[in-house]
């Protein structure tokens, strides 16, 4: 995980680069691919896009690279200013990173990031891809926003948890390999070797938390009894 502002910026950059390309592919090929081919009569999605002169965005036909660049700018800004800091705060309120297993805490951060970024980017996309040629209506915009959230949320969650974030963490580990090695050497922590050790570590941490809660309960009870006697 990133430990300073520069590493957080790099981590966000890697995440957004992969995510934007995945979303553009998902939107053009999976969601709207058949519709584009039916409208243009083309035999492939890329041929259909070239036939209509690009991708419709904000009332104009733009090339795919321009669509990717525009969405990247919005997504990277939102991730740095909103998604990354808020997701960590939300995860910290639900789980304690000092007590819970890092895998659990990181998964919660990913889920919170999707919870924030998916509606935010879908709202921006509702403005960017709104059919302005037929006039503007706020209710149509809101309906398109809700539709985009319904389309994007399942893809966002599963792609981030099972594909994008593992790839980003692998790339991040390669880029900052020396820093991570030095950090692990300083902390001198043994990582679990297999799934059984991970599960055992989770249960061990759960027992430690339960013991600490029980100890705090006994302390509160003893304090209450002391106050009552006085």
Coordinates of N, CA and C in Angstrom, one line a residue:
X1 N 0.8 -1.2 0.0 CA 0.0 0.0 0.0 C 0.9 1.3 0.0
X2 N 0.4 2.4 -0.6 CA 1.2 3.6 -0.6 C 1.4 4.1 0.8
X3 N 2.6 4.7 1.0 CA 3.0 5.3 2.3 C 3.2 6.8 2.3
X4 N 3.2 7.4 1.1 CA 3.4 8.9 1.1 C 2.5 9.4 -0.1
X5 N 2.5 10.7 -0.2 CA 1.7 11.4 -1.2 C 2.1 11.0 -2.6
X6 N 3.4 11.0 -2.9 CA 3.8 10.6 -4.3 C 3.4 9.2 -4.6
X7 N 3.5 8.2 -3.7 CA 3.1 6.9 -3.9 C 1.6 6.8 -4.1
X8 N 0.9 7.6 -3.4 CA -0.6 7.6 -3.6 C -1.0 8.1 -4.9
X9 N -0.2 9.1 -5.4 CA -0.5 9.7 -6.8 C -0.2 8.6 -7.8
X10 N 0.9 7.9 -7.7 CA 1.3 6.9 -8.6 C 0.2 5.7 -8.6
X11 N -0.2 5.3 -7.4 CA -1.2 4.3 -7.2 C -2.5 4.7 -7.9
X12 N -2.9 5.9 -7.7 CA -4.1 6.4 -8.3 C -4.0 6.4 -9.8
X13 N -2.8 6.9 -10.3 CA -2.6 6.9 -11.8 C -2.7 5.6 -12.4
X14 N -2.1 4.5 -11.8 CA -2.2 3.2 -12.3 C -3.6 2.7 -12.3
X15 N -4.3 2.9 -11.2 CA -5.7 2.5 -11.1 C -6.6 3.1 -12.2
X16 N -6.4 4.4 -12.4 CA -7.3 5.1 -13.3 C -7.0 4.8 -14.7
X17 N -5.7 4.6 -15.1 CA -5.4 4.3 -16.4 C -6.0 2.9 -16.8
X18 N -5.9 1.9 -16.0 CA -6.5 0.6 -16.3 C -8.0 0.7 -16.2
X19 N -8.6 1.4 -15.3 CA -10.0 1.5 -15.1 C -10.7 2.2 -16.2
X20 N -10.1 3.3 -16.7 CA -10.8 4.1 -17.8 C -10.8 3.2 -19.1
X21 N -9.7 2.6 -19.4 CA -9.7 1.7 -20.6 C -10.7 0.6 -20.5
X22 N -10.8 0.0 -19.3 CA -11.8 -1.1 -19.1 C -13.2 -0.6 -19.2
X23 N -13.5 0.6 -18.7 CA -14.8 1.2 -18.8 C -15.2 1.6 -20.2
X24 N -14.3 2.1 -20.9 CA -14.5 2.5 -22.3 C -14.8 1.2 -23.1
X25 N -14.0 0.2 -22.9 CA -14.3 -1.1 -23.6 C -15.7 -1.7 -23.2
X26 N -16.0 -1.6 -21.9 CA -17.2 -2.1 -21.4 C -18.4 -1.4 -22.0
X27 N -18.3 -0.1 -22.0 CA -19.4 0.8 -22.5 C -19.6 0.6 -24.0
X28 N -18.5 0.6 -24.8 CA -18.7 0.6 -26.2 C -19.0 -0.8 -26.7
X29 N -18.3 -1.9 -26.2 CA -18.4 -3.2 -26.7 C -19.5 -4.0 -26.0
X30 N -19.6 -4.0 -24.7 CA -20.5 -4.9 -24.0 C -21.9 -4.2 -23.9
X31 N -22.0 -3.0 -23.5 CA -23.3 -2.3 -23.3 C -23.9 -1.9 -24.6
X32 N -23.1 -1.1 -25.4 CA -23.7 -0.5 -26.6 C -23.2 -1.1 -28.0
X33 N -22.4 -2.2 -27.9 CA -21.8 -2.7 -29.1 C -22.9 -3.1 -30.1
X34 N -23.9 -3.9 -29.7 CA -24.9 -4.4 -30.7 C -25.7 -3.2 -31.3
X35 N -26.0 -2.3 -30.4 CA -26.8 -1.1 -30.9 C -26.0 -0.3 -32.0
X36 N -24.7 -0.1 -31.7 CA -23.8 0.6 -32.7 C -23.8 -0.1 -34.0
X37 N -23.7 -1.5 -34.0 CA -23.6 -2.2 -35.2 C -24.9 -2.2 -36.0
X38 N -26.0 -2.2 -35.2 CA -27.4 -2.2 -35.9 C -27.6 -0.8 -36.5
X39 N -27.2 0.2 -35.9 CA -27.4 1.6 -36.4 C -26.6 1.8 -37.7
X40 N -25.4 1.4 -37.7 CA -24.5 1.6 -38.8 C -24.4 0.5 -39.8
X41 N -24.9 -0.7 -39.4 CA -24.8 -1.8 -40.4 C -23.4 -2.4 -40.5
X42 N -22.6 -2.1 -39.6 CA -21.2 -2.6 -39.6 C -21.1 -4.0 -39.0
X43 N -20.0 -4.7 -39.3 CA -19.9 -6.0 -38.8 C -19.0 -6.1 -37.6
X44 N -18.5 -5.0 -37.1 CA -17.8 -5.0 -35.8 C -18.0 -3.6 -35.1
X45 N -17.7 -3.6 -33.9 CA -17.9 -2.4 -33.1 C -17.0 -1.3 -33.5
X46 N -15.7 -1.6 -33.7 CA -14.7 -0.6 -34.1 C -15.1 -0.1 -35.5
X47 N -15.5 -0.9 -36.4 CA -16.0 -0.5 -37.7 C -17.2 0.4 -37.6
X48 N -18.1 0.1 -36.7 CA -19.3 1.0 -36.5 C -18.9 2.3 -35.9
X49 N -17.9 2.4 -35.0 CA -17.5 3.7 -34.5 C -16.8 4.5 -35.6
X50 N -16.0 3.9 -36.4 CA -15.3 4.6 -37.5 C -16.4 5.1 -38.5
X51 N -17.4 4.3 -38.8 CA -18.4 4.6 -39.7 C -19.2 5.9 -39.3
X52 N -19.5 6.0 -38.0 CA -20.3 7.1 -37.5 C -19.4 8.3 -37.2
X53 N -18.1 8.2 -37.4 CA -17.2 9.3 -37.2 C -16.6 9.4 -35.8
X54 N -16.7 8.4 -35.0 CA -16.2 8.5 -33.6 C -17.3 8.1 -32.6
X55 N -17.0 8.5 -31.3 CA -17.9 8.2 -30.2 C -18.6 9.5 -29.8
X56 N -20.0 9.4 -29.7 CA -20.7 10.6 -29.3 C -20.4 11.0 -27.9
X57 N -20.0 12.3 -27.7 CA -19.7 12.8 -26.4 C -20.0 14.3 -26.4
X58 N -20.8 14.8 -25.5 CA -21.1 16.2 -25.3 C -21.5 16.9 -26.6
X59 N -22.4 16.2 -27.4 CA -22.9 16.8 -28.6 C -22.0 16.7 -29.8
X60 N -20.9 16.0 -29.7 CA -19.9 15.9 -30.8 C -19.4 14.5 -31.0
X61 N -18.9 14.2 -32.1 CA -18.3 12.9 -32.4 C -16.8 13.0 -32.2
X62 N -16.3 12.3 -31.2 CA -14.9 12.3 -30.9 C -14.2 11.0 -31.1
X63 N -12.9 11.0 -31.4 CA -12.2 9.7 -31.6 C -12.0 9.0 -30.2
X64 N -11.8 7.7 -30.2 CA -11.7 7.0 -29.0 C -10.7 7.5 -28.0
X65 N -9.5 7.9 -28.6 CA -8.4 8.4 -27.7 C -8.8 9.6 -27.0
X66 N -9.6 10.5 -27.6 CA -10.1 11.7 -27.0 C -11.1 11.4 -25.8
X67 N -11.9 10.4 -26.1 CA -12.9 9.9 -25.0 C -12.1 9.4 -23.8
X68 N -11.1 8.6 -24.1 CA -10.3 8.0 -23.0 C -9.6 9.1 -22.2
X69 N -9.0 10.1 -22.9 CA -8.3 11.2 -22.3 C -9.2 12.0 -21.4
X70 N -10.4 12.4 -21.9 CA -11.4 13.2 -21.2 C -11.8 12.4 -19.9
X71 N -12.2 11.1 -20.1 CA -12.6 10.4 -18.9 C -11.5 10.2 -17.9
X72 N -10.2 10.0 -18.4 CA -9.1 9.9 -17.5 C -8.9 11.2 -16.6
X73 N -9.0 12.3 -17.3 CA -8.9 13.6 -16.5 C -9.9 13.7 -15.4
X74 N -11.2 13.4 -15.7 CA -12.2 13.5 -14.7 C -12.0 12.4 -13.6
X75 N -11.7 11.2 -14.0 CA -11.5 10.1 -13.1 C -10.3 10.3 -12.2
X76 N -9.2 10.7 -12.7 CA -8.0 10.9 -11.9 C -8.2 12.1 -10.9
X77 N -8.8 13.1 -11.3 CA -9.1 14.2 -10.4 C -10.0 13.8 -9.3
X78 N -11.1 13.1 -9.6 CA -12.0 12.6 -8.6 C -11.3 11.6 -7.6
X79 N -10.5 10.7 -8.2 CA -9.8 9.7 -7.4 C -8.9 10.4 -6.4
X80 N -8.1 11.4 -6.8 CA -7.2 12.0 -5.9 C -7.8 12.9 -4.9
X81 N -8.9 13.6 -5.3 CA -9.5 14.6 -4.4 C -10.6 14.0 -3.6
X82 N -11.3 13.0 -4.1 CA -12.5 12.5 -3.4 C -12.4 11.0 -3.1
X83 N -12.2 10.2 -4.1 CA -12.2 8.7 -3.9 C -11.2 8.2 -2.9
X84 N -10.0 8.5 -3.1 CA -8.9 7.9 -2.2 C -9.0 8.3 -0.8
X85 N -9.1 9.6 -0.5 CA -9.2 10.0 1.0 C -10.5 9.6 1.6
X86 N -11.6 9.7 1.0 CA -12.9 9.4 1.6 C -13.0 7.9 1.8
X87 N -12.5 7.1 0.9 CA -12.6 5.6 1.0 C -11.8 5.1 2.2
X88 N -10.7 5.7 2.4 CA -9.8 5.3 3.6 C -10.5 5.7 4.9
X89 N -11.2 6.9 4.9 CA -11.9 7.3 6.1 C -13.1 6.4 6.4
X90 N -13.8 6.1 5.4 CA -15.0 5.2 5.5 C -14.5 3.8 6.0
X91 N -13.5 3.3 5.4 CA -13.0 2.0 5.8 C -12.5 2.0 7.3
X92 N -11.8 3.1 7.7 CA -11.3 3.2 9.0 C -12.4 3.3 10.1
X93 N -13.6 3.8 9.7 CA -14.7 3.8 10.6 C -15.3 2.4 10.8
X94 N -15.2 1.6 9.8 CA -15.8 0.3 9.9 C -14.8 -0.8 10.5
X95 N -13.5 -0.6 10.1 CA -12.5 -1.6 10.6 C -11.3 -0.8 11.1
X96 N -10.5 -1.4 12.0 CA -9.3 -0.9 12.5 C -8.1 -1.5 11.8
X97 N -7.4 -0.7 11.0 CA -6.2 -1.3 10.3 C -5.2 -1.9 11.2
X98 N -5.1 -1.5 12.5 CA -4.1 -2.0 13.4 C -4.5 -3.3 13.9
X99 N -5.8 -3.7 13.8 CA -6.3 -4.9 14.4 C -6.7 -5.9 13.4
X100 N -7.3 -5.4 12.3 CA -7.8 -6.3 11.2 C -6.8 -6.7 10.2
X101 N -7.0 -7.9 9.6 CA -6.0 -8.4 8.6 C -5.9 -7.4 7.4
X102 N -4.7 -7.1 6.9 CA -4.6 -6.2 5.8 C -5.4 -6.5 4.6
X103 N -5.6 -7.8 4.3 CA -6.4 -8.2 3.2 C -7.9 -7.7 3.3
X104 N -8.4 -7.9 4.6 CA -9.8 -7.5 4.8 C -9.9 -5.9 4.7
X105 N -8.9 -5.2 5.3 CA -9.0 -3.8 5.2 C -8.8 -3.2 3.8
X106 N -8.0 -3.8 3.0 CA -7.8 -3.4 1.6 C -9.1 -3.7 0.8
X107 N -9.7 -4.8 1.1 CA -10.9 -5.1 0.3 C -12.0 -4.1 0.7
X108 N -12.1 -3.7 2.0 CA -13.1 -2.7 2.4 C -12.8 -1.4 1.7
X109 N -11.5 -1.0 1.6 CA -11.1 0.3 0.9 C -11.6 0.2 -0.6
X110 N -11.3 -0.9 -1.2 CA -11.8 -1.1 -2.6 C -13.3 -0.9 -2.7
X111 N -14.0 -1.5 -1.8 CA -15.5 -1.5 -1.9 C -16.0 0.0 -1.7
X112 N -15.3 0.7 -0.7 CA -15.7 2.1 -0.5 C -15.4 3.0 -1.6
X113 N -14.2 2.7 -2.3 CA -13.9 3.5 -3.5 C -14.9 3.3 -4.6
X114 N -15.3 2.1 -4.8 CA -16.4 1.8 -5.8 C -17.7 2.5 -5.4
X115 N -18.0 2.5 -4.2 CA -19.2 3.1 -3.7 C -19.2 4.6 -3.9
X116 N -18.0 5.2 -3.9 CA -17.9 6.7 -4.1 C -17.8 7.0 -5.6
X117 N -16.9 6.3 -6.3 CA -16.5 6.7 -7.6 C -17.5 6.3 -8.7
X118 N -18.2 5.1 -8.5 CA -19.1 4.7 -9.5 C -20.3 5.7 -9.7
X119 N -21.0 6.1 -8.6 CA -22.1 7.1 -8.8 C -21.5 8.5 -9.3
X120 N -20.3 8.9 -8.8 CA -19.7 10.1 -9.3 C -19.4 10.1 -10.7
X121 N -18.7 9.1 -11.2 CA -18.3 9.0 -12.6 C -19.5 8.8 -13.5
X122 N -20.5 8.0 -13.0 CA -21.7 7.8 -13.8 C -22.5 9.1 -14.0
X123 N -22.4 10.0 -12.9 CA -23.1 11.3 -13.0 C -22.4 12.2 -14.1
X124 N -21.1 12.1 -14.1 CA -20.3 12.9 -15.1 C -20.6 12.3 -16.5
X125 N -20.7 11.0 -16.6 CA -20.9 10.4 -17.9 C -22.3 10.7 -18.4
X126 N -23.3 10.8 -17.4 CA -24.7 11.2 -17.8 C -24.7 12.5 -18.5
X127 N -23.8 13.5 -18.1 CA -23.7 14.8 -18.8 C -22.9 14.7 -20.1
X128 N -21.8 13.9 -20.1 CA -21.0 13.8 -21.3 C -21.7 13.1 -22.4
X129 N -22.5 12.1 -22.1 CA -23.1 11.3 -23.2 C -24.6 11.6 -23.4
X130 N -25.1 12.7 -22.8 CA -26.5 13.0 -22.9 C -26.8 13.3 -24.4
X131 N -28.0 12.9 -24.9 CA -28.4 13.2 -26.2 C -28.9 14.6 -26.4
X132 N -28.0 15.5 -26.5 CA -28.3 16.9 -26.6 C -29.1 17.3 -27.9
X133 N -28.9 16.5 -28.9 CA -29.6 16.7 -30.2 C -31.1 16.7 -30.1
X134 N -31.6 16.0 -29.0 CA -33.1 16.0 -28.8 C -33.6 16.9 -27.8
X135 N -32.7 17.9 -27.3 CA -33.1 18.8 -26.3 C -32.6 18.3 -24.9
X136 N -32.8 19.1 -23.9 CA -32.3 18.8 -22.6 C -33.5 18.7 -21.6
X137 N -33.5 17.6 -20.8 CA -34.5 17.5 -19.7 C -33.8 16.9 -18.5
X138 N -34.0 17.6 -17.3 CA -33.3 17.2 -16.1 C -33.8 15.8 -15.7
X139 N -35.0 15.4 -15.9 CA -35.5 14.1 -15.5 C -34.9 13.0 -16.4
X140 N -34.7 13.3 -17.7 CA -34.0 12.4 -18.5 C -32.5 12.2 -18.1
X141 N -31.9 13.3 -17.7 CA -30.5 13.2 -17.2 C -30.4 12.3 -15.9
X142 N -31.4 12.5 -15.0 CA -31.4 11.7 -13.8 C -31.6 10.2 -14.1
X143 N -32.6 10.0 -15.0 CA -32.9 8.6 -15.4 C -31.6 8.0 -16.1
X144 N -30.9 8.7 -16.9 CA -29.7 8.2 -17.5 C -28.6 7.9 -16.5
X145 N -28.6 8.8 -15.5 CA -27.6 8.6 -14.4 C -27.9 7.3 -13.6
X146 N -29.1 7.1 -13.3 CA -29.5 5.9 -12.5 C -29.2 4.6 -13.4
X147 N -29.5 4.7 -14.7 CA -29.3 3.6 -15.6 C -27.8 3.3 -15.7
X148 N -27.0 4.3 -15.8 CA -25.5 4.1 -15.8 C -25.0 3.5 -14.5
X149 N -25.5 3.9 -13.4 CA -25.1 3.3 -12.1 C -25.4 1.9 -12.1
X150 N -26.6 1.5 -12.5 CA -27.0 0.1 -12.6 C -26.2 -0.7 -13.5
X151 N -25.8 -0.2 -14.6 CA -24.9 -0.9 -15.5 C -23.5 -1.0 -15.0
X152 N -23.0 0.1 -14.4 CA -21.6 0.2 -14.1 C -21.2 -0.4 -12.7
X153 N -22.1 -0.4 -11.7 CA -21.8 -0.8 -10.4 C -21.3 -2.3 -10.3
X154 N -22.1 -3.2 -10.9 CA -21.6 -4.6 -10.8 C -20.2 -4.8 -11.5
X155 N -20.1 -4.2 -12.7 CA -18.8 -4.3 -13.4 C -17.7 -3.6 -12.6
X156 N -18.0 -2.5 -12.0 CA -16.9 -1.8 -11.2 C -16.5 -2.6 -10.0
X157 N -17.4 -3.2 -9.2 CA -17.1 -3.9 -8.0 C -16.2 -5.1 -8.4
X158 N -16.7 -6.0 -9.2 CA -16.1 -7.2 -9.5 C -14.7 -7.0 -10.3
X159 N -14.7 -6.1 -11.2 CA -13.4 -5.8 -11.9 C -12.4 -5.2 -11.0
X160 N -12.8 -4.4 -10.0 CA -11.8 -3.8 -9.1 C -11.3 -4.8 -8.1
X161 N -12.2 -5.6 -7.6 CA -11.8 -6.6 -6.6 C -10.9 -7.7 -7.2
X162 N -11.3 -8.3 -8.3 CA -10.7 -9.5 -8.8 C -9.7 -9.3 -10.0
X163 N -9.7 -8.1 -10.6 CA -8.8 -7.9 -11.7 C -7.9 -6.6 -11.5
X164 N -8.6 -5.5 -11.5 CA -7.8 -4.2 -11.6 C -6.9 -4.0 -10.4
X165 N -7.4 -4.1 -9.2 CA -6.6 -3.8 -8.0 C -5.5 -4.9 -7.8
X166 N -5.7 -6.2 -8.1 CA -4.6 -7.1 -8.0 C -3.5 -6.7 -9.0
X167 N -3.9 -6.3 -10.3 CA -2.9 -5.9 -11.3 C -2.2 -4.6 -10.8
X168 N -2.9 -3.7 -10.3 CA -2.3 -2.4 -9.9 C -1.3 -2.7 -8.7
X169 N -1.7 -3.5 -7.8 CA -0.8 -3.8 -6.7 C 0.4 -4.5 -7.1
X170 N 0.3 -5.4 -8.1 CA 1.5 -6.0 -8.7 C 2.4 -5.0 -9.4
X171 N 1.8 -4.1 -10.2 CA 2.7 -3.1 -10.8 C 3.3 -2.2 -9.8
X172 N 2.5 -1.8 -8.8 CA 3.0 -0.9 -7.7 C 4.2 -1.6 -7.0
X173 N 4.0 -2.9 -6.7 CA 5.1 -3.6 -6.1 C 6.4 -3.7 -6.9
X174 N 6.2 -3.7 -8.2 CA 7.4 -3.8 -9.1 C 8.1 -2.4 -9.2
X175 N 7.3 -1.3 -9.2 CA 7.8 0.0 -9.3 C 8.5 0.4 -8.0
X176 N 7.9 0.1 -6.9 CA 8.5 0.5 -5.6 C 9.1 -0.7 -4.8
X177 N 9.7 -1.6 -5.6 CA 10.2 -2.9 -5.0 C 11.2 -2.6 -3.9
X178 N 12.2 -1.7 -4.1 CA 13.2 -1.4 -3.1 C 12.6 -0.8 -1.9
X179 N 11.7 0.1 -2.0 CA 11.1 0.7 -0.9 C 10.3 -0.3 0.0
X180 N 9.5 -1.1 -0.7 CA 8.7 -2.1 0.0 C 9.6 -3.2 0.7
X181 N 10.7 -3.6 0.0 CA 11.7 -4.5 0.6 C 12.3 -3.9 1.9
X182 N 12.7 -2.7 1.8 CA 13.3 -2.0 3.0 C 12.2 -1.9 4.1
X183 N 11.0 -1.6 3.7 CA 10.0 -1.4 4.7 C 9.7 -2.7 5.4
X184 N 9.6 -3.8 4.6 CA 9.3 -5.1 5.2 C 10.5 -5.6 6.1
X185 N 11.7 -5.3 5.7 CA 12.9 -5.6 6.5 C 12.9 -4.9 7.8
X186 N 12.5 -3.6 7.8 CA 12.4 -2.9 9.0 C 11.4 -3.4 9.9
X187 N 10.2 -3.7 9.4 CA 9.1 -4.2 10.2 C 9.4 -5.6 10.7
X188 N 10.1 -6.4 9.9 CA 10.5 -7.8 10.2 C 9.3 -8.6 10.5
X189 N 8.3 -8.6 9.6 CA 7.1 -9.3 9.8 C 7.1 -10.5 8.8
X190 N 6.6 -11.7 9.4 CA 6.5 -12.9 8.5 C 5.1 -12.9 7.9
X191 N 5.1 -13.0 6.6 CA 3.8 -13.1 5.8 C 3.3 -14.5 5.8
X192 N 2.0 -14.7 5.8 CA 1.5 -16.1 5.6 C 1.9 -16.7 4.4
X193 N 2.2 -18.0 4.5 CA 2.7 -18.8 3.3 C 1.6 -19.4 2.4
X194 N 0.4 -19.6 3.0 CA -0.6 -20.2 2.2 C -2.0 -19.7 2.8
X195 N -3.1 -20.2 2.2 CA -4.4 -19.8 2.6 C -4.7 -20.2 4.0
X196 N -4.3 -21.4 4.4 CA -4.5 -21.9 5.8 C -3.9 -20.9 6.8
X197 N -2.7 -20.5 6.6 CA -2.1 -19.5 7.5 C -2.8 -18.2 7.6
X198 N -3.3 -17.8 6.4 CA -4.1 -16.5 6.4 C -5.3 -16.6 7.2
X199 N -6.1 -17.8 7.0 CA -7.3 -18.0 7.8 C -7.0 -18.1 9.3
X200 N -5.9 -18.8 9.6 CA -5.5 -19.0 11.0 C -5.1 -17.6 11.6
X201 N -4.5 -16.8 10.8 CA -4.1 -15.4 11.3 C -5.3 -14.6 11.6
X202 N -6.4 -14.7 10.7 CA -7.6 -14.0 10.9 C -8.3 -14.4 12.2
X203 N -8.4 -15.7 12.4 CA -9.0 -16.2 13.7 C -8.2 -15.8 14.9
X204 N -6.9 -15.8 14.7 CA -6.0 -15.3 15.9 C -6.3 -13.9 16.2
X205 N -6.4 -13.0 15.2 CA -6.7 -11.6 15.4 C -8.1 -11.4 16.0
X206 N -9.1 -12.2 15.5 CA -10.4 -12.2 16.1 C -10.4 -12.5 17.6
X207 N -9.6 -13.6 17.9 CA -9.5 -13.9 19.4 C -8.9 -12.8 20.2
X208 N -7.9 -12.2 19.6 CA -7.2 -11.1 20.3 C -8.1 -9.9 20.5
X209 N -8.9 -9.6 19.5 CA -9.9 -8.5 19.6 C -11.0 -8.8 20.7
X210 N -11.4 -10.1 20.7 CA -12.4 -10.5 21.7 C -11.9 -10.5 23.1
X211 N -10.6 -10.9 23.2 CA -10.0 -10.8 24.6 C -9.9 -9.4 25.0
X212 N -9.5 -8.5 24.1 CA -9.3 -7.1 24.5 C -10.7 -6.5 24.8
X213 N -11.7 -6.8 24.1 CA -13.1 -6.3 24.4 C -13.6 -6.8 25.7
X214 N -13.3 -8.1 26.0 CA -13.6 -8.7 27.3 C -12.9 -8.0 28.4
X215 N -11.6 -7.7 28.2 CA -10.8 -7.0 29.2 C -11.4 -5.6 29.5
X216 N -11.7 -4.9 28.4 CA -12.3 -3.6 28.6 C -13.6 -3.6 29.3
X217 N -14.4 -4.7 29.0 CA -15.7 -4.8 29.7 C -15.5 -5.0 31.2
X218 N -14.5 -5.9 31.6 CA -14.3 -6.1 33.0 C -13.8 -4.8 33.7
X219 N -12.9 -4.0 32.9 CA -12.4 -2.8 33.5 C -13.6 -1.8 33.8
X220 N -14.5 -1.7 32.8 CA -15.6 -0.8 33.0 C -16.5 -1.3 34.1
X221 N -16.7 -2.6 34.3 CA -17.5 -3.1 35.3 C -16.9 -2.8 36.7
X222 N -15.5 -3.0 36.8 CA -14.8 -2.8 38.0 C -14.9 -1.3 38.4
X223 N -14.8 -0.4 37.3 CA -14.9 1.0 37.6 C -16.3 1.4 38.1
X224 N -17.3 0.8 37.5 CA -18.7 1.1 37.9 C -18.9 0.7 39.3
X225 N -18.4 -0.5 39.7 CA -18.5 -1.0 41.1 C -17.8 -0.1 42.1
X226 N -16.6 0.4 41.7 CA -15.9 1.3 42.5 C -16.6 2.6 42.8
X227 N -17.3 3.1 41.7 CA -18.0 4.4 41.8 C -19.2 4.2 42.7
X228 N -19.9 3.0 42.6 CA -21.1 2.7 43.4 C -20.8 2.6 44.9
X229 N -19.6 2.0 45.2 CA -19.2 1.9 46.6 C -18.9 3.2 47.2
X230 N -18.4 4.1 46.4 CA -18.1 5.5 47.0 C -19.4 6.3 47.2

